[in-house]
Coordinates of C-alpha atoms in Angstrom, one line a residue:
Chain A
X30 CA 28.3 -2.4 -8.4
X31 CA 30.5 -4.0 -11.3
X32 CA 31.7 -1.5 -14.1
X33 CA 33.5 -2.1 -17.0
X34 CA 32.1 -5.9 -17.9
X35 CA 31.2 -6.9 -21.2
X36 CA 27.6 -5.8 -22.1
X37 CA 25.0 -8.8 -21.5
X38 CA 21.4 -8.2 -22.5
X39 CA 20.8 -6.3 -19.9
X40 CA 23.4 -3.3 -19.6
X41 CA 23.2 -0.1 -18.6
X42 CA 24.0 2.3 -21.2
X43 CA 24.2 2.0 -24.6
X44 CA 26.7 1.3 -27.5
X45 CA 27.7 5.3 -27.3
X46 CA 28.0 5.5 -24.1
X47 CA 31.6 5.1 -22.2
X48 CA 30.2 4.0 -19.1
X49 CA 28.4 0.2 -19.6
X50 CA 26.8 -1.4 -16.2
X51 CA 26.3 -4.3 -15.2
X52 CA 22.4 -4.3 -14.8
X53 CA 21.9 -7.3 -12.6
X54 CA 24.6 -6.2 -10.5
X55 CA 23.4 -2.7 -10.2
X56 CA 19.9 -4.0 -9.9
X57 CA 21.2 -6.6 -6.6
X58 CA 22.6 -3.8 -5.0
X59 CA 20.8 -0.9 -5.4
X60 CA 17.2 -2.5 -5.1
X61 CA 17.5 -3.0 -1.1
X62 CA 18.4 0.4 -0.8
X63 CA 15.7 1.7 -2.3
X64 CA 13.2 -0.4 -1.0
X65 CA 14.5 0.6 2.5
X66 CA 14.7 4.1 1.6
X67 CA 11.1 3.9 0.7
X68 CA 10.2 1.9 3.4
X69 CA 11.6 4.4 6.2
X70 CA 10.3 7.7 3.9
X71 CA 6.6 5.9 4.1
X72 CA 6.3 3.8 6.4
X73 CA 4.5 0.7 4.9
X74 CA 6.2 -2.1 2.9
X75 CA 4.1 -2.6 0.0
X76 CA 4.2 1.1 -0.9
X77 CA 7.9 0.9 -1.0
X78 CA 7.7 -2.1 -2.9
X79 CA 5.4 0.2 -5.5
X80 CA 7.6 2.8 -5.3
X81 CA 10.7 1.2 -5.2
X82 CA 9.5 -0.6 -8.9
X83 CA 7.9 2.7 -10.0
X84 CA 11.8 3.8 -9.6
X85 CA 13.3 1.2 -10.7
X86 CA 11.1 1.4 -14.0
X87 CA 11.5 4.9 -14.6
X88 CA 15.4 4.4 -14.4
X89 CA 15.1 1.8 -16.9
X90 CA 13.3 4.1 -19.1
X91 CA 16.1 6.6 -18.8
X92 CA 18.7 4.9 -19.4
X93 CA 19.9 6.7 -22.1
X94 CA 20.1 9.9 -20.0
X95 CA 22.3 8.5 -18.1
X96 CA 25.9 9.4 -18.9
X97 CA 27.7 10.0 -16.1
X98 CA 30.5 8.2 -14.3
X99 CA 29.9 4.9 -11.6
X100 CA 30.3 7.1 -8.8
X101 CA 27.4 9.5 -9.6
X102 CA 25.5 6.3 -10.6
X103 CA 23.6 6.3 -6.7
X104 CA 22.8 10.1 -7.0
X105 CA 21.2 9.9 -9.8
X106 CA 19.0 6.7 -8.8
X107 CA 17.5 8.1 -5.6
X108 CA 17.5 11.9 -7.2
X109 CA 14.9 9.3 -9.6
X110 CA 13.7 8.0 -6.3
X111 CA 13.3 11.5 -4.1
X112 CA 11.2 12.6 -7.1
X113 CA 8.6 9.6 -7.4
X114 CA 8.7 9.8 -3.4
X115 CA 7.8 13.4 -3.5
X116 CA 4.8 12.8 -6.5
X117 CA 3.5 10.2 -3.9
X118 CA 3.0 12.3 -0.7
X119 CA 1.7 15.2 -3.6
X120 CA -0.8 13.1 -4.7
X121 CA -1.7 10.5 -1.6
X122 CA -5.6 10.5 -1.5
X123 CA -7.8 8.0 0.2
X124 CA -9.0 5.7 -1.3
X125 CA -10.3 2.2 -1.1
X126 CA -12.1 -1.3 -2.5
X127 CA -14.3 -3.2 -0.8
X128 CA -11.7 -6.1 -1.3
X129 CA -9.3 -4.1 1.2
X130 CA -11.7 -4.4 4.4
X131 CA -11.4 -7.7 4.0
X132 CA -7.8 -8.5 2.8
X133 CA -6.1 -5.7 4.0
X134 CA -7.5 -3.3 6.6
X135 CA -4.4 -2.4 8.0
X136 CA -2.1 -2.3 5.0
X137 CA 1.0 -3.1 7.4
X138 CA 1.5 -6.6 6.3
X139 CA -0.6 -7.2 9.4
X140 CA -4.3 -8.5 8.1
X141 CA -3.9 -11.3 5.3
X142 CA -4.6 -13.6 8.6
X143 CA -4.6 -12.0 11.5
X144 CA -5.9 -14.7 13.8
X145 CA -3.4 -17.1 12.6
X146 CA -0.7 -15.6 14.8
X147 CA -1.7 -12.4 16.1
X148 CA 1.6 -11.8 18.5
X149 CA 3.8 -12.2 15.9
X150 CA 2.6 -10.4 13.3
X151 CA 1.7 -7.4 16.1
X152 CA 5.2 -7.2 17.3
X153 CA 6.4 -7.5 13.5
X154 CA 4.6 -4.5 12.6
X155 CA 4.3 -2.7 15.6
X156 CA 7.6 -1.7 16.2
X157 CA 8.7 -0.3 13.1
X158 CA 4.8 1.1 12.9
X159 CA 6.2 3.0 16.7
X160 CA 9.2 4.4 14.5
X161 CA 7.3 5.4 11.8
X162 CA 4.9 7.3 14.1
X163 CA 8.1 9.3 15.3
X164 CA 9.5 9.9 11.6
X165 CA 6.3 11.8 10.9
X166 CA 6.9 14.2 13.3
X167 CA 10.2 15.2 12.1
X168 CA 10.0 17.9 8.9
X169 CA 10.2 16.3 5.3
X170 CA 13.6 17.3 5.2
X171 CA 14.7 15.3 8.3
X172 CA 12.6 12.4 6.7
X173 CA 14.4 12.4 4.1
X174 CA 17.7 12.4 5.6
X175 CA 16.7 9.7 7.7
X176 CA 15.5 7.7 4.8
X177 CA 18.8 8.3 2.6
X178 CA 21.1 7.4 5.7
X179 CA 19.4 4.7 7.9
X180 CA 17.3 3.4 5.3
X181 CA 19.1 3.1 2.3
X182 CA 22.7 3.3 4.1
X183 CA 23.7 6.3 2.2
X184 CA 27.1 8.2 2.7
X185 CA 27.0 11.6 4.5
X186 CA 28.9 12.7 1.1
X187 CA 26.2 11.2 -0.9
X188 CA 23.2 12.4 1.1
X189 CA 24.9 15.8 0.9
X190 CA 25.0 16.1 -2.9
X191 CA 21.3 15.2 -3.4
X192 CA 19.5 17.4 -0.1
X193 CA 22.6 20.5 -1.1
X194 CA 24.1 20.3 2.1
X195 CA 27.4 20.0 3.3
X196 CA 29.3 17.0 4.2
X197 CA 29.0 18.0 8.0
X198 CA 26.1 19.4 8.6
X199 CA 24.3 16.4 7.3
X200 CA 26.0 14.6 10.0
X201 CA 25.2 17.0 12.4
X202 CA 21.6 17.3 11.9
X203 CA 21.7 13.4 11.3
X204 CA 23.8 13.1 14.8
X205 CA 20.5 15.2 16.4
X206 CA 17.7 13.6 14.6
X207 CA 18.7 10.1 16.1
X208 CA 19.1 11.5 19.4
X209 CA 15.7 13.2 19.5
X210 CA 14.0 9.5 18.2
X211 CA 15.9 7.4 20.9
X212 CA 14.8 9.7 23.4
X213 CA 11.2 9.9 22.4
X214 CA 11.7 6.4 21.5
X215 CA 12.6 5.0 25.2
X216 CA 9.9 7.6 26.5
X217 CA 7.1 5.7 24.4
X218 CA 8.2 2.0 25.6
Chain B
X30 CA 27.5 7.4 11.7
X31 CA 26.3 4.0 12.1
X32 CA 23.3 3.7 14.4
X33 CA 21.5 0.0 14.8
X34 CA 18.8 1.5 16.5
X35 CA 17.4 3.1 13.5
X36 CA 19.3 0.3 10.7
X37 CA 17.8 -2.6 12.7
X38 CA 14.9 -1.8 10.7
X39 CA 15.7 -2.7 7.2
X40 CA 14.8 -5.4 5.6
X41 CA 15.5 -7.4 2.7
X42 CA 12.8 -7.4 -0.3
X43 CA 10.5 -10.0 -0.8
X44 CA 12.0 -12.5 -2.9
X45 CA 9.2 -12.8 -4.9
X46 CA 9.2 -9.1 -5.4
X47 CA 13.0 -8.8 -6.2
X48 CA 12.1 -11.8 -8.8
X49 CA 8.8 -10.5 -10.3
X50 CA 10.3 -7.0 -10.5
X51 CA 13.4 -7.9 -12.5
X52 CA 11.2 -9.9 -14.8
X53 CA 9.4 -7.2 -15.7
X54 CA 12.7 -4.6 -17.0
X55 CA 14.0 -7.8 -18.6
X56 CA 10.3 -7.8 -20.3
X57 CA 10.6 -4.1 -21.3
X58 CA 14.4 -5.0 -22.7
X59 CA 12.9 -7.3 -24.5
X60 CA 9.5 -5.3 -25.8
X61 CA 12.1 -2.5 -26.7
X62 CA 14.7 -4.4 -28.0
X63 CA 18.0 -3.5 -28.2
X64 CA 17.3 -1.0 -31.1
X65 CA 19.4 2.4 -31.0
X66 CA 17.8 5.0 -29.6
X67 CA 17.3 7.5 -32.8
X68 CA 15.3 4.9 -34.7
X69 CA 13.1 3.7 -31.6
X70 CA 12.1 7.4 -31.0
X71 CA 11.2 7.2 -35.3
X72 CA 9.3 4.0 -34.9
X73 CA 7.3 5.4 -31.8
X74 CA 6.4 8.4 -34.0
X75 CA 5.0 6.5 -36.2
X76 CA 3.1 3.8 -33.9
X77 CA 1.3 7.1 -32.2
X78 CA 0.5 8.0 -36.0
X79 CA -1.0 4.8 -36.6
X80 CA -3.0 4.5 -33.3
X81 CA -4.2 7.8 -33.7
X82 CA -5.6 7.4 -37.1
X83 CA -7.4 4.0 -35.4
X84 CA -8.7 6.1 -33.1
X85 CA -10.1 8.5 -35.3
X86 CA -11.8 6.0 -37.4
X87 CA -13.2 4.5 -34.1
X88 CA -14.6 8.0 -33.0
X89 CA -16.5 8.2 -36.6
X90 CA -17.4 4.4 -37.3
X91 CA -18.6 3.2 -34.1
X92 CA -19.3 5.9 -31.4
X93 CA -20.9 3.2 -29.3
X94 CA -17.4 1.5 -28.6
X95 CA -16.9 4.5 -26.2
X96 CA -20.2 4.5 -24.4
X97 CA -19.8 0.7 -23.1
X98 CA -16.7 1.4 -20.8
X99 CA -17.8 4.9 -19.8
X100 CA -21.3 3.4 -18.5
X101 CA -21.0 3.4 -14.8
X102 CA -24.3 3.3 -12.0
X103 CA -23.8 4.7 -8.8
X104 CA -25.5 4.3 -5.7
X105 CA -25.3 6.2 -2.8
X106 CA -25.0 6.4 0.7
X107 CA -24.3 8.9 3.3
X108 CA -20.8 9.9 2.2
X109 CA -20.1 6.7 0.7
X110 CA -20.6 6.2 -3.4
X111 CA -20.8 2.6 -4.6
X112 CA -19.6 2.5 -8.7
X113 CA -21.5 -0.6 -10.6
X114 CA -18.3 -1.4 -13.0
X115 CA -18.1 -4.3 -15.7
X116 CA -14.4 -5.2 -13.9
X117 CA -12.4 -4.2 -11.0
X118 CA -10.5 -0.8 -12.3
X119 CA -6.8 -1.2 -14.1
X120 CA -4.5 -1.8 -11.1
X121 CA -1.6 1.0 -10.9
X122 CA 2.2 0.8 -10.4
X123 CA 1.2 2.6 -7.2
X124 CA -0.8 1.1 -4.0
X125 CA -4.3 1.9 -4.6
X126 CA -4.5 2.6 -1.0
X127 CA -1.7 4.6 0.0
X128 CA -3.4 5.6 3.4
X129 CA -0.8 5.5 5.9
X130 CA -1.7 3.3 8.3
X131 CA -0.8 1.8 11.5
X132 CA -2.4 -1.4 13.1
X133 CA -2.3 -3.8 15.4
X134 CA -4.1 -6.3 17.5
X135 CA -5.7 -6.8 20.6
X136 CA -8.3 -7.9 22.6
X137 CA -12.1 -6.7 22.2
X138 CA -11.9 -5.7 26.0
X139 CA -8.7 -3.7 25.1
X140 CA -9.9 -2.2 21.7
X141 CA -13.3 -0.8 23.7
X142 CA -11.0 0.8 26.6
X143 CA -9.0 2.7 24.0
X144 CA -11.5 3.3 21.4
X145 CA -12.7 7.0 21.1
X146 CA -16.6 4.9 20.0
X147 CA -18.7 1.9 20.9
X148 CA -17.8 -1.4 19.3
X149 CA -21.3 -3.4 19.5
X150 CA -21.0 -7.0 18.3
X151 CA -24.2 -9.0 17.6
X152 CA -25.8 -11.0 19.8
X153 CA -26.5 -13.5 16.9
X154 CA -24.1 -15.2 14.0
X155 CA -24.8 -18.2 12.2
X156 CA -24.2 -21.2 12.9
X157 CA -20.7 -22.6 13.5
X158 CA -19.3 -19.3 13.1
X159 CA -16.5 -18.6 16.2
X160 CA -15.6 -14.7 17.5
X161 CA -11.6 -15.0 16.9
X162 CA -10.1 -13.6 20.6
X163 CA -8.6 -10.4 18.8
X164 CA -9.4 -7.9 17.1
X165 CA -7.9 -5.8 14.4
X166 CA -7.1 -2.1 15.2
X167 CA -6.7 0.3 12.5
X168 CA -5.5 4.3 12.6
X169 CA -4.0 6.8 10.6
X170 CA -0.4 7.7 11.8
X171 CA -2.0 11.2 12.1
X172 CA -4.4 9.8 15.0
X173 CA -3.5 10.9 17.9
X174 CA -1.4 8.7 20.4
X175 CA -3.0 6.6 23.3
X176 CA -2.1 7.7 26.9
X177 CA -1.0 4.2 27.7
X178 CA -1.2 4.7 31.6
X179 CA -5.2 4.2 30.6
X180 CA -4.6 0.5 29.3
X181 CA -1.9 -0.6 31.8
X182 CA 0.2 -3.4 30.7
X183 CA -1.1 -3.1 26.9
X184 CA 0.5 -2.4 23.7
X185 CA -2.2 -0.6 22.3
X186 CA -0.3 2.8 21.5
X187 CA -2.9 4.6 19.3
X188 CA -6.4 5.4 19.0
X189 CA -7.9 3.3 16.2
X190 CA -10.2 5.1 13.7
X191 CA -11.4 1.3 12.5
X192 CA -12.2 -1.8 14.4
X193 CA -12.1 -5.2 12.9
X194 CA -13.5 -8.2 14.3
X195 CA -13.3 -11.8 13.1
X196 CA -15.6 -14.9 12.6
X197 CA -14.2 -18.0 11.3
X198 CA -16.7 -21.0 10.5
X199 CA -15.3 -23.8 12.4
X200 CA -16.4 -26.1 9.4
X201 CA -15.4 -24.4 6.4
X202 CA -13.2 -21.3 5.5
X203 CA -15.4 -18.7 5.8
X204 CA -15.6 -15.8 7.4
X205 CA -17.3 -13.0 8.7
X206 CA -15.8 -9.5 9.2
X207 CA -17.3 -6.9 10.9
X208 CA -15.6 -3.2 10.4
X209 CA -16.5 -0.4 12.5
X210 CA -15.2 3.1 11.4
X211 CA -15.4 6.4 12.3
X212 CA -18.2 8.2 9.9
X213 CA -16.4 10.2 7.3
X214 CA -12.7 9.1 8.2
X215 CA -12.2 6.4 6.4
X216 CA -13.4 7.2 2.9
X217 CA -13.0 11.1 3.3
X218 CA -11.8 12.5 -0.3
X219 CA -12.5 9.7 -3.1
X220 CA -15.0 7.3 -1.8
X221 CA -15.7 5.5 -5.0
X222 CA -16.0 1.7 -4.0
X223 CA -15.9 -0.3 -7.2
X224 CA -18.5 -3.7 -7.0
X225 CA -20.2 -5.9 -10.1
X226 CA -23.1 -5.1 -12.1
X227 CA -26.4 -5.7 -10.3
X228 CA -24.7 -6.5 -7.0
X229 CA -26.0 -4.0 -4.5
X230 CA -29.8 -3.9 -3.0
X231 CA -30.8 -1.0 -0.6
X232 CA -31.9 -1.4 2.7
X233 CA -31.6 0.0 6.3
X234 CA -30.5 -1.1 9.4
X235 CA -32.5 0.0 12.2
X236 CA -33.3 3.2 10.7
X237 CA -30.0 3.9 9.1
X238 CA -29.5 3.7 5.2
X239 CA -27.6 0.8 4.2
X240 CA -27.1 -1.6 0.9
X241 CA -26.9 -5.3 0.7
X242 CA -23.8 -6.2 -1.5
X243 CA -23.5 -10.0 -3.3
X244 CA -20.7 -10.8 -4.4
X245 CA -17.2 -10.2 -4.5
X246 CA -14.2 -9.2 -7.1
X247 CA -12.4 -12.2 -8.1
X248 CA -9.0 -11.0 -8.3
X249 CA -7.6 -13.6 -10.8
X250 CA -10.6 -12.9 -13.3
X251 CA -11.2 -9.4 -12.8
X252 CA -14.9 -10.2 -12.4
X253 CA -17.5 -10.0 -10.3
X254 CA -18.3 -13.1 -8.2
X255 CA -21.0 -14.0 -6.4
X256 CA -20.3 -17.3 -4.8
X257 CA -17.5 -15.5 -3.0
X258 CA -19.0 -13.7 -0.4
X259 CA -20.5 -10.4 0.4
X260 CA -21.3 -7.3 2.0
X261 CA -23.7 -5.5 4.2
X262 CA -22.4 -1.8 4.8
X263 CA -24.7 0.7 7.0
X264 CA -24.6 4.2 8.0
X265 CA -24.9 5.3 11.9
X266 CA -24.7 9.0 12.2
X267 CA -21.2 8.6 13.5
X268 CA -20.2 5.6 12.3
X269 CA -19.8 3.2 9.3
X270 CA -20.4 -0.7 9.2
X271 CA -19.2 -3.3 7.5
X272 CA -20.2 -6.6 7.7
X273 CA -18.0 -8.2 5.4
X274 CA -18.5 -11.9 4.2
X275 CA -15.6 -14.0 2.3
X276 CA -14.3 -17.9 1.2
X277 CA -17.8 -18.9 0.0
X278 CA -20.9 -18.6 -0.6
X279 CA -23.1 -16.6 2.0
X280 CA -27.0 -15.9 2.0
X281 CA -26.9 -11.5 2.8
X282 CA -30.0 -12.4 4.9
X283 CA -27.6 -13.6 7.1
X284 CA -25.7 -10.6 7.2
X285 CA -28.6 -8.1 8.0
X286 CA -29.7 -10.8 10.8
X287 CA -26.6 -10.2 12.2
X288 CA -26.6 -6.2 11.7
X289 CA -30.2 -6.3 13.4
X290 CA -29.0 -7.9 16.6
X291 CA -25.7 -5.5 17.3
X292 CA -25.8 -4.7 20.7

């Protein structure tokens, strides 16, 4: 994340305020983060790729809220991202087209062709699928934690600020979560 | 605390994703402008002016403007609600299927040793039409997980609510889906399938209520299509079918023959 350049078209901030980004900069780093934050809070690749643009739009839109120094720059992003995270478990219904069955039964990447290489595409999905099945189980707040840190790399110090935690116990609780998935992990192989 | 055996998991965006998305704020940049905030928020007061006086003249001058888009026919099935629409509904920032899902695949053999119901194929398909040798599994990550002892050697690792099995014509792309799903798990809460105008046709399938679908959404147009395929969907008392049709054009009688020889 680049600060302090000369405003191009796209810049984050405006004329009054001190702090200007560098948009495509911000938007190359952060974007990976978030879709892997989203990818590890729902499990499923084209929601986080939804949720990671229904973030990255609302950011945009707020802009101009945004006054705060570089280094609060990630809080604020995924405090953007927890929220539209949260308002997609709150209202997650089922719900379906006819199109789906056909095109995408499975929603996992796994069904646009299934038959054209069925291993791959099984393994591919079925791994991280055996993951998500073990994040469920944890509460929303350990979820999350493993989201912010594993999936979009987050610092202890960051995740700490956004859940209201301190520095250490996030790393404590992160320290036990991992150990209660590896086990249940190498039990499921 | 660095951990690869939960990091190995990330992955990169899609390219085409990253590319598509970062169009689109460039497109808002540029649909905004780079006017100052103060005078946007003015201008945007009086846009909302202006459309609303448009659309209080359209209430009074031509009431039937609102009656085309509102006028919907519904057909019914045993838990299931088919929604006659002029075009496929407005597509959302956010998946219109947000089920969590897992899946996988496997063989038939495999599928009916871990299934909780009976997966019947027909006896009959049309001609040059080939069984693909696996099948698709689908659950909710809520389903419960598979003892795996009871499919030794297999990677099957939950019980699927939805079983998906594949014919290919040999000679052209087509292809023949048949989908069987737990009654009432699938489309539990908002079962409002969207399909064209005039498309579906009642019938039953060996005593069960089912409807004849023609057609298909065209996803470039919007529209309804009927040279790309079809549907036949039934109603057992404990589970859904699907016989789903796609890549060209399809006579339905073919479907129901093939409903009518499930064995």
């Amino acid at each position: 994340m680049r600060a302090e350049r000369l405003p191009r078209r796209i810049v984050w901030g405006v004329a009054q305020s001190e702090t200007i980004l560098d948009w495509e900069a911000v938007y190359t780093e952060a974007l990976p983060r978030l879709y892997n934050f989203f990818r590890y809070r729902v499990g499923n690749d084209l929601v986080a790729e939804d949720l990671a643009a229904t973030t990255f739009e609302k950011a945009w839109r707020k802009r101009n809220s945004y006054r705060q120094d570089l280094a609060a720059f990630t809080t604020w992003l995924f405090a953007i991202a927890r929220n539209v995270a949260n308002d997609y478990y709150r209202r997650r219904r089922p719900e379906f087209y006819l199109d789906e069955l056909e095109s995408d039964p499975g929603n996992v990447h796994l069904a646009n062709d299934p038959a054209d290489n069925p291993e791959e595409i099984a393994l591919r999905s079925a791994e991280f699928a055996r993951l998500s099945v073990l994040l469920r189980q944890l509460s929303p707040r350990s979820q999350e934690l493993i989201a912010l840190k594993y999936g979009a790399g987050l610092a202890n110090r960051d995740i700490a600020n956004m859940i209201g935690m301190t520095e250490s116990n996030v790393g404590t609780l992160a320290s036990r979560i991992v150990a209660r998935l590896r086990s249940e992990w190498e039990v499921d192989r | 605390m660095k951990d690869p055996f939960l990091e190995c998991f990330r992955e990169k965006p899609r390219p085409e994703f990253s590319r598509k998305l970062y169009q689109k704020l460039q497109e808002q940049d540029h649909t905004r402008g780079s006017t100052p905030h103060p005078l946007r928020k003015k201008r945007s007061v009086q846009g909302m002016a202006a459309f609303t006086i448009v659309f209080v003249l359209t209430l009074i001058i031509l009431p039937g403007v609102l009656a085309g888009p509102i006028r919907t026919n519904l057909h019914t099935l045993p838990g299931l609600t088919f929604c006659e629409v002029d075009r496929t509904p407005v597509t959302t920032a956010i998946n219109p299927n947000p089920l969590i899902k897992k899946a996988q695949v496997a063989s038939l053999q495999d599928a009916r040793r871990t299934a909780s119901f009976p997966i019947d194929i027909p006896s009959w398909t049309p001609e040059n039409f080939v069984m693909q040798n696996t099948v698709n599994l689908v659950g909710s990550l809520d389903n419960k997980e598979v003892d795996r002892t009871a499919v030794p050697g297999k990677e099957i690792y939950f019980e699927p609510y939805a079983v998906g099995i594949t014919w290919r014509d040999s000679r052209t792309p087509r292809r023949i889906q048949l989908w069987v799903v737990k009654h009432g798990i699938w489309f539990e809460g908002l079962p409002n399938p969207s399909i064209g105008r005039g498309s579906y046709q009642a019938t039953d399938i060996n005593l069960c209520s089912g409807a004849l679908i023609e057609g298909q959404w065209n996803p470039q147009t919007h529209r309804w299509d009927n040279s790309r395929g079809g549907y036949l969907v039934w109603v057992a008392p404990d589970l859904d079918y699907y016989l789903v049709a796609s890549n060209g054009r399809f006579p339905t009688e073919d479907l129901k023959r093939m409903a009518l020889a499930m064995q």
